[in-house]
Amino acid sequence: MPSRKQVLSWVGAVALVGGAVLILRTPSDEPEAERPSPPPSVPIVRVTKYAADTVLLPEPGRVPDQPRDLRAVPGPGRLRVSWAGSRTAGYEVRWAEGDQVRTRLVVTPEAQLDRLADGTEYQVEVRAVDHFGQRSTPARIEASPGRGDVGWRNGLTGLLDDFGDDSTVLADVPGSRWHLSGYRGCVDIGQRGPGEAGLPIDLGCGADEAVLRARQPLRLAEDGAGVLARFAALTDAAGPGGRLTLDLVPGRPDRIGAVRSAPHPGEDPTLPDGAIRAIVDDTGARVNTGAGLDWLTATDQPAIAPPRGAGVLHLIEVRLTTRGVFVQQDGVTIAVSGALPRWQEASALVGVRGPQGRRARVHLAAAGFTGPSAPVPQVIEVPVNVATRQVQTPESAAPDFGINRRPLTGALAAKIVVTMTTSGGMDATATTIQLGDRLLPAAPAVPGRPPVSAGAAVTVIADVPPDLLGSQGPATLSPFVVRAPGAGAGAVVQESYLELTPAPSAAPQTTTQPRRTDRNRPGQAALPVATVDLGDSAGTPLPTPTVTPEGRLVVTIDLAGAPAQWDTGSVGGVQGLQLWLDGTLVAGLPTSIGGPSPGGRYTIPMGLSGLTPGRHVLETRVIGVDGSQSSTLQSFIVV
């Protein structure tokens, strides 16, 4: 049976879709009723061109070049579309869904189209868009979503998880495959929306990292071609402003390293012995390691990874071989290291971050590794709060705050697991956990020497004495603190929980619903994030916000669309900019010549004659086509 076909075309042509006629208009031709509108009570500001006598507005240049080398990679219910970018602010992507024409603005030369029908052929058009909204001629391609290339899944015999439901990461379900580590209240499982692939993870506080540790170990097993192990993740975490880490480390730590790892390949003093860390972010891809590895001279030359769009899934794979470590993106090697592990078994950790300072949602669509399979430990986790997050020294007084003993009453065995950051001079090997009147030795989860660099994450584990289990005993155990010699101000507890082996007769402590946020993936794209810099008459940034009335101020406005794409995969279209000086409009700059712009860079010189000495406030307003606005304030002093 021939496949269905979704076709679209620009003004002046007709597209036939299932017997219906679609006429695709450019944004400037769309009638007002077809444009999204805010509630009637919110008036839409229309930006008109205006410049006060002291202001010089920039002018648009030539129309951007047509995108080149347009390609489409199929996936289940989706298409990943990419192209060779040009020097422009962004791109407009259009495709048809039934009798609807969809439009998306993006700032990277890549987009993912979701909620498509497998086996249906779609026509996709991409135009380059400059910061004034001028559009190139379109590049076109036709493609059909489907399974695509799934050969990477072959051989992932140790673990392969498609995250079809949330039960694989639930702390209170025996046999769950992953431990999710993150600051409670900031890192949560997201409520899955229509068309979202895999596991959505919400990072709600703007500076968070979520780390998933596979409960089953990865075990080396050479395949006869020199490959010792493969560890793969299909995720959008490495999009613009984000970061993905794939860690292989002996033992069973819940997280390793520092929040910001070393920006270059090589040994990282915040990583434990034997650790191999692959990092993929905006700076490229690299391999960082701990001590205690063997080394070869790496001769392979990696390729430069192409840009990754926000909300676009990519397959990132770490290959341990007899020739070293290879990091691949969609089958292309993007980082190489000569490190060779001395261990035969390790924990596999997936770490995801969004843009710094911004709420974000990332997706883990699949993850797995090679080697012999191992049983999943039948344990559950119960979060417990320490009396103080500060790691105490052995001699310091403990706050009188403890934990409820009820979770221990139905356990055959129990461990206390704590992940903390270290301070300079702290001895993590001598960590103890005070639980009531007991002082429990807590061993580092990674064998060997813990990292001595300040800010490193170290997981320690202590066994709960058997006499604290069962129904007999006090209702609470107080105090509950973590102690280590030399602990300073930077030594704080990141996470603490009880790992319980439940007794067969114990009352179940599972829940039928996963712990997850109520926030669905928003449907409305956000405006670009504005950064405003003030410079002198040559545009050089001012060392201090002080100017003279005889001079000229150069206002540089950068509208970054990449952070805005994280929630929806699209950036909100900009209708124009306004500059207000001390509450008076001094400039209006429309940016939608051929349709809304995705942002960009704007330089506006402004004379200062006539300004009185003292402080003045400059407000930059970014106005979207739907009437939404954002505002940035900058002050300067005239002397």
mmCIF file of N, CA, C and O in Angstrom, residues 532-543 547 551-558 601-606:
data_model
loop_
_atom_site.group_PDB
_atom_site.id
_atom_site.type_symbol
_atom_site.label_atom_id
_atom_site.label_comp_id
_atom_site.label_asym_id
_atom_site.label_seq_id
_atom_site.Cartn_x
_atom_site.Cartn_y
_atom_site.Cartn_z
ATOM 1 N N VAL A 532 21.697 42.930 27.576
ATOM 2 C CA VAL A 532 21.959 44.287 27.105
ATOM 3 C C VAL A 532 23.305 44.742 27.654
ATOM 4 O O VAL A 532 23.556 44.677 28.861
ATOM 5 N N ASP A 533 24.196 45.188 26.751
ATOM 6 C CA ASP A 533 25.505 45.711 27.133
ATOM 7 C C ASP A 533 25.619 47.160 26.682
ATOM 8 O O ASP A 533 25.139 47.539 25.600
ATOM 9 N N LEU A 534 26.263 47.955 27.505
ATOM 10 C CA LEU A 534 26.494 49.361 27.191
ATOM 11 C C LEU A 534 27.964 49.558 26.852
ATOM 12 O O LEU A 534 28.854 49.092 27.575
ATOM 13 N N GLY A 535 28.220 50.259 25.738
ATOM 14 C CA GLY A 535 29.584 50.507 25.309
ATOM 15 C C GLY A 535 29.820 51.969 25.004
ATOM 16 O O GLY A 535 28.883 52.782 24.951
ATOM 17 N N ASP A 536 31.087 52.315 24.785
ATOM 18 C CA ASP A 536 31.429 53.686 24.434
ATOM 19 C C ASP A 536 31.162 53.931 22.952
ATOM 20 O O ASP A 536 30.543 53.091 22.274
ATOM 21 N N SER A 537 31.622 55.054 22.434
ATOM 22 C CA SER A 537 31.311 55.418 21.051
ATOM 23 C C SER A 537 31.862 54.413 20.053
ATOM 24 O O SER A 537 31.352 54.299 18.935
ATOM 25 N N ALA A 538 32.902 53.646 20.447
ATOM 26 C CA ALA A 538 33.456 52.621 19.557
ATOM 27 C C ALA A 538 32.813 51.258 19.776
ATOM 28 O O ALA A 538 33.159 50.297 19.111
ATOM 29 N N GLY A 539 31.877 51.184 20.721
ATOM 30 C CA GLY A 539 31.227 49.920 21.022
ATOM 31 C C GLY A 539 31.947 49.082 22.053
ATOM 32 O O GLY A 539 31.488 47.997 22.402
ATOM 33 N N THR A 540 33.079 49.563 22.576
ATOM 34 C CA THR A 540 33.814 48.825 23.603
ATOM 35 C C THR A 540 33.036 48.853 24.914
ATOM 36 O O THR A 540 32.602 49.928 25.349
ATOM 37 N N PRO A 541 32.817 47.696 25.551
ATOM 38 C CA PRO A 541 32.033 47.684 26.801
ATOM 39 C C PRO A 541 32.600 48.643 27.835
ATOM 40 O O PRO A 541 33.824 48.759 28.000
ATOM 41 N N LEU A 542 31.721 49.347 28.512
ATOM 42 C CA LEU A 542 32.135 50.297 29.529
ATOM 43 C C LEU A 542 32.663 49.557 30.756
ATOM 44 O O LEU A 542 32.005 48.641 31.264
ATOM 45 N N PRO A 543 33.856 49.950 31.263
ATOM 46 C CA PRO A 543 34.349 49.315 32.490
ATOM 47 C C PRO A 543 33.480 49.659 33.696
ATOM 48 O O PRO A 543 33.319 48.857 34.613
ATOM 49 N N VAL A 547 29.390 57.818 32.001
ATOM 50 C CA VAL A 547 29.603 58.447 30.697
ATOM 51 C C VAL A 547 29.566 59.964 30.869
ATOM 52 O O VAL A 547 29.130 60.489 31.894
ATOM 53 N N GLY A 551 29.692 62.488 25.019
ATOM 54 C CA GLY A 551 29.968 61.219 24.351
ATOM 55 C C GLY A 551 28.742 60.580 23.724
ATOM 56 O O GLY A 551 27.683 61.200 23.562
ATOM 57 N N ARG A 552 28.913 59.315 23.371
ATOM 58 C CA ARG A 552 27.838 58.538 22.757
ATOM 59 C C ARG A 552 27.807 57.169 23.414
ATOM 60 O O ARG A 552 28.855 56.586 23.697
ATOM 61 N N LEU A 553 26.621 56.684 23.650
ATOM 62 C CA LEU A 553 26.420 55.369 24.252
ATOM 63 C C LEU A 553 25.986 54.404 23.159
ATOM 64 O O LEU A 553 25.078 54.701 22.378
ATOM 65 N N VAL A 554 26.653 53.251 23.087
ATOM 66 C CA VAL A 554 26.275 52.217 22.123
ATOM 67 C C VAL A 554 25.584 51.094 22.898
ATOM 68 O O VAL A 554 26.206 50.456 23.762
ATOM 69 N N VAL A 555 24.321 50.875 22.595
ATOM 70 C CA VAL A 555 23.525 49.844 23.256
ATOM 71 C C VAL A 555 23.533 48.593 22.376
ATOM 72 O O VAL A 555 23.078 48.637 21.227
ATOM 73 N N THR A 556 24.062 47.505 22.891
ATOM 74 C CA THR A 556 24.101 46.238 22.158
ATOM 75 C C THR A 556 23.121 45.268 22.811
ATOM 76 O O THR A 556 23.253 44.955 24.000
ATOM 77 N N ILE A 557 22.158 44.812 22.039
ATOM 78 C CA ILE A 557 21.108 43.923 22.530
ATOM 79 C C ILE A 557 21.294 42.556 21.883
ATOM 80 O O ILE A 557 21.274 42.436 20.661
ATOM 81 N N ASP A 558 21.502 41.553 22.712
ATOM 82 C CA ASP A 558 21.587 40.170 22.226
ATOM 83 C C ASP A 558 20.337 39.434 22.666
ATOM 84 O O ASP A 558 20.053 39.347 23.868
ATOM 85 N N ARG A 601 21.304 39.898 17.171
ATOM 86 C CA ARG A 601 22.132 40.943 17.776
ATOM 87 C C ARG A 601 21.818 42.280 17.118
ATOM 88 O O ARG A 601 21.807 42.396 15.892
ATOM 89 N N TYR A 602 21.610 43.312 17.948
ATOM 90 C CA TYR A 602 21.237 44.639 17.466
ATOM 91 C C TYR A 602 22.125 45.666 18.164
ATOM 92 O O TYR A 602 22.279 45.637 19.396
ATOM 93 N N THR A 603 22.702 46.567 17.387
ATOM 94 C CA THR A 603 23.556 47.625 17.917
ATOM 95 C C THR A 603 22.918 48.969 17.631
ATOM 96 O O THR A 603 22.672 49.313 16.467
ATOM 97 N N ILE A 604 22.650 49.740 18.684
ATOM 98 C CA ILE A 604 21.932 51.011 18.557
ATOM 99 C C ILE A 604 22.758 52.101 19.233
ATOM 100 O O ILE A 604 22.836 52.156 20.466
ATOM 101 N N PRO A 605 23.414 53.000 18.446
ATOM 102 C CA PRO A 605 24.113 54.145 19.044
ATOM 103 C C PRO A 605 23.112 55.200 19.520
ATOM 104 O O PRO A 605 22.070 55.428 18.892
ATOM 105 N N MET A 606 23.456 55.860 20.619
ATOM 106 C CA MET A 606 22.561 56.866 21.185
ATOM 107 C C MET A 606 23.387 58.023 21.727
ATOM 108 O O MET A 606 24.285 57.834 22.553
#
